[in-house]
Coordinates of C-alpha atoms and ligand atoms in Angstrom, one line a residue:
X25 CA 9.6 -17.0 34.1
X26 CA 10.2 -13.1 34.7
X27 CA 13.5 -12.4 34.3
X28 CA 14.9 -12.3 30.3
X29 CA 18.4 -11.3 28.7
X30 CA 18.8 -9.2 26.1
X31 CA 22.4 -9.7 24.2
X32 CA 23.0 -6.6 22.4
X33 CA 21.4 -3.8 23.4
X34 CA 21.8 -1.5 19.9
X35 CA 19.2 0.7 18.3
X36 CA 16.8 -2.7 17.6
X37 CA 18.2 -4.3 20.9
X38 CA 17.2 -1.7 23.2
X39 CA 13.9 -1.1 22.0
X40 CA 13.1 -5.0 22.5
X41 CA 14.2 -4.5 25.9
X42 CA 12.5 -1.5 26.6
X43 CA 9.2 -3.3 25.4
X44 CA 10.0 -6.1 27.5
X45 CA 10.4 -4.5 30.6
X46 CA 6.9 -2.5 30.3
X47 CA 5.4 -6.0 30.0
X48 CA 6.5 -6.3 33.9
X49 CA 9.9 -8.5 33.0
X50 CA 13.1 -7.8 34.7
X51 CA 15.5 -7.0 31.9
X52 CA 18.9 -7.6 32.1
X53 CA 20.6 -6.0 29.0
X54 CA 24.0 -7.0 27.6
X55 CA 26.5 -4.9 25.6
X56 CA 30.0 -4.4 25.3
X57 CA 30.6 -0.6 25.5
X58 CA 30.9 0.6 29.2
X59 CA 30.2 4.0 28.0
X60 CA 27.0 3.1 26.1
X61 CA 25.9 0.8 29.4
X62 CA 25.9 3.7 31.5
X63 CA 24.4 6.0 29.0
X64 CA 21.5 3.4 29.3
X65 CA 21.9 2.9 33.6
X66 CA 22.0 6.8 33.8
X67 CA 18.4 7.4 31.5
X68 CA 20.9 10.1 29.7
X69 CA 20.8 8.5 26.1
X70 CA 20.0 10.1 23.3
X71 CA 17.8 8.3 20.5
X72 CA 15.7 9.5 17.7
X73 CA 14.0 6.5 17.6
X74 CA 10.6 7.6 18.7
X75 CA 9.9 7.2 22.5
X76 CA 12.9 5.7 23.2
X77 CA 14.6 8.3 25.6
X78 CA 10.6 8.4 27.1
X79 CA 10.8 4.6 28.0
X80 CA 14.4 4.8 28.8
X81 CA 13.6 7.8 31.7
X82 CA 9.8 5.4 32.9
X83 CA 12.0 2.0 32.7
X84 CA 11.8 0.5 36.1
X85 CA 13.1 -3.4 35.4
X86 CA 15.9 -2.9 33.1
X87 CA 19.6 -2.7 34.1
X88 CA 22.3 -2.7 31.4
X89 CA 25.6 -4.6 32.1
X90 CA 28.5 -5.5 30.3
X91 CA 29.5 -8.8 32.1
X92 CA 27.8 -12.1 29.9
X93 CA 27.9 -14.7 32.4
X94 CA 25.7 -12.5 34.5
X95 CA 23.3 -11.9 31.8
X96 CA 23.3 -15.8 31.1
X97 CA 22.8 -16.3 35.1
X98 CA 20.0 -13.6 35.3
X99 CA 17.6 -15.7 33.0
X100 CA 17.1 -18.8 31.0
X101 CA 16.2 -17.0 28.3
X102 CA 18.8 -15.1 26.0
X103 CA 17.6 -12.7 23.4
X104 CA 20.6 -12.4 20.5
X105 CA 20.5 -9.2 19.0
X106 CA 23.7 -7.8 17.9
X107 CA 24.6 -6.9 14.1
X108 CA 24.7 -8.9 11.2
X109 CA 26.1 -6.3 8.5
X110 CA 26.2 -7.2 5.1
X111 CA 29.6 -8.8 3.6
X112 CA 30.5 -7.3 0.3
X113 CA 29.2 -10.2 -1.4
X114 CA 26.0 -10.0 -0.3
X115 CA 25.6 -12.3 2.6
X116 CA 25.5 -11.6 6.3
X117 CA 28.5 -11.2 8.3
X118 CA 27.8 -13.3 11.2
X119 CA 31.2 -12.9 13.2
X120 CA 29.3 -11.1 16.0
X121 CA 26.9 -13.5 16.8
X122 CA 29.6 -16.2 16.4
X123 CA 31.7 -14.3 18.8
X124 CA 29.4 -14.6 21.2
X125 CA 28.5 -18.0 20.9
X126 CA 32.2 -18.7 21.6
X127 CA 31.9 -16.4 25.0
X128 CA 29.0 -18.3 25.8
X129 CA 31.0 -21.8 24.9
X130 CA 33.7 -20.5 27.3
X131 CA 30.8 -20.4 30.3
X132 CA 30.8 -24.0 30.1
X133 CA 28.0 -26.6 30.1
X134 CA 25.1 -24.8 32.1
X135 CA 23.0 -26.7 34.5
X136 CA 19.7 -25.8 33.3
X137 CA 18.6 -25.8 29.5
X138 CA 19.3 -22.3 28.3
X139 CA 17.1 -20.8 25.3
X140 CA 18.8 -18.6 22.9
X141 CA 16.7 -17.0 20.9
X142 CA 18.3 -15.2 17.8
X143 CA 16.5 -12.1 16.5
X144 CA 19.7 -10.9 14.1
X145 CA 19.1 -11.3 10.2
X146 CA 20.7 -14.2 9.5
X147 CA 21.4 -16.3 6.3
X148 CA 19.2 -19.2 6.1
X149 CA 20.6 -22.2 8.1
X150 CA 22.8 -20.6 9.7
X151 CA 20.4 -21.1 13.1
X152 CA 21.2 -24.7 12.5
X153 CA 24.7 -24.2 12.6
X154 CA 25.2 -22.6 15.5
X155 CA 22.8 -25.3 17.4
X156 CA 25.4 -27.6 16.3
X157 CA 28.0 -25.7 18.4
X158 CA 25.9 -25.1 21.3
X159 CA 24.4 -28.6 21.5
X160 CA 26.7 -30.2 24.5
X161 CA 26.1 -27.0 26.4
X162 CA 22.8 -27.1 26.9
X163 CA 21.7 -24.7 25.0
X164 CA 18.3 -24.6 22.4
X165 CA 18.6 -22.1 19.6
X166 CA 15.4 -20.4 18.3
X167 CA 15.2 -18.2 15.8
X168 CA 12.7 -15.1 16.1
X169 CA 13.2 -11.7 13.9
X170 CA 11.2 -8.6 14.4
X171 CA 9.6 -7.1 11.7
X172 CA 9.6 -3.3 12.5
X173 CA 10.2 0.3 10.7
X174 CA 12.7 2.6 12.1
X175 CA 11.1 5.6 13.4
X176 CA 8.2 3.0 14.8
X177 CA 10.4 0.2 16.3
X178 CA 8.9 0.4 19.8
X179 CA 5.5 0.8 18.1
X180 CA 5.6 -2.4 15.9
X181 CA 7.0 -4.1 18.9
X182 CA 4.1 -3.7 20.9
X183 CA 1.8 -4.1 17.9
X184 CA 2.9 -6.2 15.0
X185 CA 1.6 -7.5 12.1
X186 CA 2.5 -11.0 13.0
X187 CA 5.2 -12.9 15.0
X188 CA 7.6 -15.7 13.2
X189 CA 8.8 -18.1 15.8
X190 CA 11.4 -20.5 14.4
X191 CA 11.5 -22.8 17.4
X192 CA 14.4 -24.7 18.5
X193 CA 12.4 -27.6 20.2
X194 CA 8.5 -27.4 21.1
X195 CA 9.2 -25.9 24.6
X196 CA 11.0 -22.9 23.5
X197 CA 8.3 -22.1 21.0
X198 CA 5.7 -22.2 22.9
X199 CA 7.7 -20.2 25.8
X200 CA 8.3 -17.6 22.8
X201 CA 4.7 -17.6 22.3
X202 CA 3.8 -16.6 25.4
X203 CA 6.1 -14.2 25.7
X204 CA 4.6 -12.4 22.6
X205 CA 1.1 -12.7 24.2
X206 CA 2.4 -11.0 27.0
X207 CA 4.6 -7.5 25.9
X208 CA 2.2 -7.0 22.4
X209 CA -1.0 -5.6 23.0
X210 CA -3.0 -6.3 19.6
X211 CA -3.0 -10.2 20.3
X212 CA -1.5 -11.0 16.4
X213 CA -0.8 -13.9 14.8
X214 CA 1.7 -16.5 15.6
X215 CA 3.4 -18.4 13.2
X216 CA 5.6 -21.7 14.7
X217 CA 8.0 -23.3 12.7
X218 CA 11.1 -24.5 11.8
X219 CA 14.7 -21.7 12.4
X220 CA 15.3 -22.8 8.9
X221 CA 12.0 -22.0 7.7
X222 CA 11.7 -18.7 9.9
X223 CA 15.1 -17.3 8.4
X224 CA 13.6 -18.1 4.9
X225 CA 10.4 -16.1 5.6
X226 CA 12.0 -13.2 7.2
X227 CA 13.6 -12.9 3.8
X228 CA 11.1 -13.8 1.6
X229 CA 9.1 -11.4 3.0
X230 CA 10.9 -8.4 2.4
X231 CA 12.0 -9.4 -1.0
X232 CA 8.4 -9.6 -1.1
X233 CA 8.1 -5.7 -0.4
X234 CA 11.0 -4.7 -2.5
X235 CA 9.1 -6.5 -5.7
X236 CA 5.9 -4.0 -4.8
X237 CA 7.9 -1.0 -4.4
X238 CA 9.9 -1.8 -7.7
X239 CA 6.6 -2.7 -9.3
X240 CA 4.5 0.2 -8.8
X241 CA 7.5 2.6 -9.6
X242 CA 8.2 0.7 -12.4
X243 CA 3.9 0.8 -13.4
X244 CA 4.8 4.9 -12.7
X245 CA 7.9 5.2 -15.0
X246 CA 5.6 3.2 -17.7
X247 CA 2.7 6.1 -16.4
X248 CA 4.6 9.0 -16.6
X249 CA 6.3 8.1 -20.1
X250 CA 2.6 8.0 -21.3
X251 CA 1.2 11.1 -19.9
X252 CA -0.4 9.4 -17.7
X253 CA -1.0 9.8 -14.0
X254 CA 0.7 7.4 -12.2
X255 CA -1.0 7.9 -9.2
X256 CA -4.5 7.2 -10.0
X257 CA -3.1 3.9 -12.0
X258 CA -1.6 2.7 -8.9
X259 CA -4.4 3.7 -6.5
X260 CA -6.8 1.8 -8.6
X261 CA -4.3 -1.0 -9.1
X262 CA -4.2 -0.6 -4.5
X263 CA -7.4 -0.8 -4.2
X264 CA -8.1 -4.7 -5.6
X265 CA -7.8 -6.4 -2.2
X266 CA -5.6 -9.0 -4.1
X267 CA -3.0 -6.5 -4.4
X268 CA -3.5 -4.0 -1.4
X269 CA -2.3 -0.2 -1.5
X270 CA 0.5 -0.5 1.2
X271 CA 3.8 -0.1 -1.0
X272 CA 1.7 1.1 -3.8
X273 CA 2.6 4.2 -4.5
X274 CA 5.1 5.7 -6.6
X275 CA 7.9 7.4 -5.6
X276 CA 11.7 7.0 -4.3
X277 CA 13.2 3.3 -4.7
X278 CA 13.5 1.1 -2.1
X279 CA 16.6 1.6 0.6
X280 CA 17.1 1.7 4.1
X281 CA 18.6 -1.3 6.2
X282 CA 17.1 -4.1 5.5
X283 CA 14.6 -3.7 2.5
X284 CA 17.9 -4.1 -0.5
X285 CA 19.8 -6.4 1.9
X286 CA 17.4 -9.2 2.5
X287 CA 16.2 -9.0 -1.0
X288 CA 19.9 -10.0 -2.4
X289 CA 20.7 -12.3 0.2
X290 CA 17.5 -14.5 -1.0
X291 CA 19.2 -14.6 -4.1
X292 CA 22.6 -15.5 -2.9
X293 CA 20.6 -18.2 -0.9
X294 CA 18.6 -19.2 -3.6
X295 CA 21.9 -19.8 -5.8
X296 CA 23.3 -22.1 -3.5
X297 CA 20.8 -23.9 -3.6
X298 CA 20.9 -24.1 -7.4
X299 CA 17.3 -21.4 -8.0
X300 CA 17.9 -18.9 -10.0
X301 CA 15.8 -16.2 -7.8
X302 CA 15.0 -13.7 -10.8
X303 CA 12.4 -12.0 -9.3
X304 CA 14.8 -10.6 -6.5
X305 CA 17.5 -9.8 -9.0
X306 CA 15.1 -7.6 -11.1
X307 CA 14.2 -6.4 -8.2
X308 CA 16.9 -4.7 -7.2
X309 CA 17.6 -3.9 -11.1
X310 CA 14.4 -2.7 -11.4
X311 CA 15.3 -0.1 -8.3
X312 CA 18.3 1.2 -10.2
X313 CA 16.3 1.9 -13.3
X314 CA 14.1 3.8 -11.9
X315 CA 16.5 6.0 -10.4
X316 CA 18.3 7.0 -13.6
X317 CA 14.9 7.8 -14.9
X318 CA 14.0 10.0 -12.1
X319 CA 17.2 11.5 -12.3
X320 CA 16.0 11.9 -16.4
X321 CA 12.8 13.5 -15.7
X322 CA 14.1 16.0 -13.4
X323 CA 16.7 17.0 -15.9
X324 CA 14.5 17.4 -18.7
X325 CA 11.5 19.3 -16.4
X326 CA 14.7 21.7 -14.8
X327 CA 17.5 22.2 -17.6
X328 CA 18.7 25.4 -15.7
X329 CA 21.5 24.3 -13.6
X330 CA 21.5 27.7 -12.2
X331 CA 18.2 27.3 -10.1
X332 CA 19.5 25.5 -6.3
X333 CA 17.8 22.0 -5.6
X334 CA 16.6 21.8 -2.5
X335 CA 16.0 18.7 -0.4
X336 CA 13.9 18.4 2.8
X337 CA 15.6 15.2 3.9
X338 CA 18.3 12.6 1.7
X339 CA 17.5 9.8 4.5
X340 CA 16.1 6.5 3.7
X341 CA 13.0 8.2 4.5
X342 CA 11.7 11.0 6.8
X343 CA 11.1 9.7 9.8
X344 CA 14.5 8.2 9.9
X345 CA 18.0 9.5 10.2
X346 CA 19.9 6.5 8.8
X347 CA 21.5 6.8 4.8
X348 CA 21.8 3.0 4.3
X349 CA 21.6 2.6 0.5
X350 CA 19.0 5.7 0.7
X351 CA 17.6 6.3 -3.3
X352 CA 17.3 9.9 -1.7
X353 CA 20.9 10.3 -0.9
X354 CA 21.8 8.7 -4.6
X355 CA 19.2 11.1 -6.7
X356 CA 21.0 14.1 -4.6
X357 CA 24.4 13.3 -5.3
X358 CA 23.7 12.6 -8.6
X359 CA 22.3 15.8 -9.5
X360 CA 25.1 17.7 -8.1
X361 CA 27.4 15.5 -10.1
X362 CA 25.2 16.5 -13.0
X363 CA 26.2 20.7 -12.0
X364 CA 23.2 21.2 -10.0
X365 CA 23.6 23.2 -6.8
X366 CA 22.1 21.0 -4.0
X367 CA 20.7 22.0 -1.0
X368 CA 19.6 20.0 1.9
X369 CA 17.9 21.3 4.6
X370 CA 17.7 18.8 7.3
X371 CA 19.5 20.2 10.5
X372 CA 19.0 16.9 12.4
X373 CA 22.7 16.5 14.0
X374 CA 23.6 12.7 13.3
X375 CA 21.9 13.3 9.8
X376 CA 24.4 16.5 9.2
X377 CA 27.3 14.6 10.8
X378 CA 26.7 11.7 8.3
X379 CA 26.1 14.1 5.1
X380 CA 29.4 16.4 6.1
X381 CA 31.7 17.1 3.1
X382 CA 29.2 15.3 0.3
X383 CA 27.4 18.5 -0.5
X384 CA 28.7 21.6 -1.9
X385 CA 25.7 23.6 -1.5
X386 CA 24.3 25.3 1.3
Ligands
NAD25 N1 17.6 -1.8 13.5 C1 16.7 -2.3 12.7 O1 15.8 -1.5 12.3 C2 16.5 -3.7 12.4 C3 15.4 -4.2 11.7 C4 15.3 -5.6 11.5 C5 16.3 -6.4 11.8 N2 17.4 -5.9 12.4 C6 18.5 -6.9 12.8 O2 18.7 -6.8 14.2 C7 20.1 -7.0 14.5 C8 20.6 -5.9 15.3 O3 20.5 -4.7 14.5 P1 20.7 -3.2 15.2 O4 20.3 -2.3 14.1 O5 20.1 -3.1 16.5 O6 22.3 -3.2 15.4 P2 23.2 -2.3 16.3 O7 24.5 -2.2 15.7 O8 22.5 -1.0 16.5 O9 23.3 -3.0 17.7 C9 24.0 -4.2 17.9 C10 24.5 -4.1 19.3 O10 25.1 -5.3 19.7 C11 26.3 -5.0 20.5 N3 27.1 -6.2 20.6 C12 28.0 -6.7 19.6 N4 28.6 -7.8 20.0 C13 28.1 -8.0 21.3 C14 28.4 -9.0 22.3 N5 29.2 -10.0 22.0 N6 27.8 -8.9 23.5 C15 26.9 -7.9 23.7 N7 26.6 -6.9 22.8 C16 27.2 -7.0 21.6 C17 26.9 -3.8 19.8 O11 27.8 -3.1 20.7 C18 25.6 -3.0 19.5 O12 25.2 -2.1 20.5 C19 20.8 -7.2 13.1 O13 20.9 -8.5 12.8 C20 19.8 -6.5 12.1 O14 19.9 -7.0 10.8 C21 17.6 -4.6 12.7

């Protein structure tokens, strides 16, 4: 099976089909913007997601198109990867991925089995549901998330840490399988099992992350109150294998697009289901804390208001240009609220678009 479709072809999207195609399959990629398609066609987008415009200009197998029922023609298996924002209360918004199940609905039955393999964050069970919809169509729904860092999305694509295939039906996972063992080149471990279970983990394991990070700054706040070095408590702390020093360090909260989101929608899935998750909720607590005492420390160590702050970036981190619920972003503004003078210094053009009209320094 060569050919694959890849529904939504966004910054997480493209990259998926970009990795794809290098692995000798003939991409079809689906979106919904003419003008972004032809971007693609053309090899004239611009990214600052590392390599991207690279592979764009090398691809050799990948068309973009904006017609569905070709994309679902082109292959029997459908990659789903359009947004899932988060809702104000918490959970995901999953009227884009319903949309498109009701396009696909309007296709009719298809004539072979079709896999649709959903790589969108999703809240737990909702896989399930949308099987339900698809079932007289022929259709199997897997579930399949990626677990990547902007700024090294087609990097963690081709090498990840580990691959979570929640398979609809025994065919489709093992077609998923080999699929991965194909386009990743560090041969890494598969985990099968249920969608259910698979949305779950992809959760879990960032709320996982978000409890590090809030842990060791919260070890650093406990440090630095002290007199202590918070850095040599938290190497040491890294270096029991038990614990590991990835996410061990202390520094800026948590933030970014997915690390605060799937934290609190394990909680909101955990309540339904009548758990009080704690452990996310302080969590996320735990990250706001921090930042108040950051914002304490610096006002104690710099009580001239006079002197300009200067920041070399107020993204979720360096490498990336997105604010999503960046800690950087909330420690700036709250220091100019505070009568500082704040300066940022990152000329990147979507960061500077983004930032326009918050600062009033230079
Ligand atoms: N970007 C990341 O770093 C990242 C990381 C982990 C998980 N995810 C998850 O991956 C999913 C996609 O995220 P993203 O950041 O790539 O989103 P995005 O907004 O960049 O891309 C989504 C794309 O889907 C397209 N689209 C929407 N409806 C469509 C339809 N009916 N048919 C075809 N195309 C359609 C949009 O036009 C857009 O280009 C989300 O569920 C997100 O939570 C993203």
């Amino acid at each position: 099976m060569n050919n694959i479709s890849v529904i939504g072809i966004g910054k997480l999207g493209l990259c998926f089909a970009l990795t794809l195609g290098r692995a000798e399959y003939n991409i079809v990629g689906v979106d919904i913007s003419e003008e972004y398609v032809n971007l693609i066609n053309n090899k004239t987008l611009k990214s600052s997601e590392e390599n991207v415009e690279n592979y764009l200009k090398n691809s050799k197998n990948f068309i973009a198109i904006t017609d569905l029922s070709k994309a679902v023609q082109h292959s029997n298996i459908l990659f789903v990867v359009v947004a899932t924002p988060s809702l104000p209360n918490g959970r995901y918004d999953h009227t884009q991925v319903d949309s498109l199940v009701s396009k696909l609905i309007l296709l009719g039955k298809q004539e072979q089995t079709k896999h649709l393999v959903v790589c969108c964050t999703t809240m737990p069970e909702y896989c399930d549901s949308i099987q339900l919809r698809l079932n007289e169509y022929n259709y199997v729904v897997s579930y399949n998330p990626e677990f990547i860092a902007q700024g090294t999305i087609l990097k963690n694509q081709e090498k990840p840490d580990m691959v979570l295939i929640g398979e609809g039906n025994e065919e489709a996972g093992t077609l998923l399988e080999n699929i991965y063992l194909k386009h990743t080149t560090n041969n890494p471990l598969i985990h099968r099992m249920t969608r259910t279970e698979a949305e779950l983990c992809k959760i879990s394991l960032n709320c996982f992350l978000t409890t590090k990070i809030a842990y060791a700054n919260m070890i650093g706040d406990i440090a630095l109150r002290t007199n202590c070095n918070p850095d040599r408590i938290l190497s040491a702390i890294g270096s029991d294998s038990r614990i590991g020093k990835k996410y061990i360090g202390y520094g800026f909260g948590f933030g970014g697009p997915c690390f605060p989101r799937d934290n609190r929608a394990l909680a909101i899935f955990a309540n339904d289901k009548g758990i009080n998750a704690l452990i996310s909720k302080a969590s996320d607590q735990s990250n706001d804390i921090h930042l108040n005492y950051q914002i304490e420390q610096f006002v104690k160590q710099n009580p001239n208001k006079d002197i300009p702050v200067e920041f070399d970036y107020v993204t979720y981190k360096k490498e990336s240009v997105l604010l999503t619920e960046s800690q950087q972003l909330k420690f700036a503004l709250q220091l100019q609220n505070l009568g500082y003078e704040v300066i940022i210094k990152d000329t990147r053009e979507e960061v500077t678009q983004q930032i326009k009209g918050m600062f009033h320094g230079k």
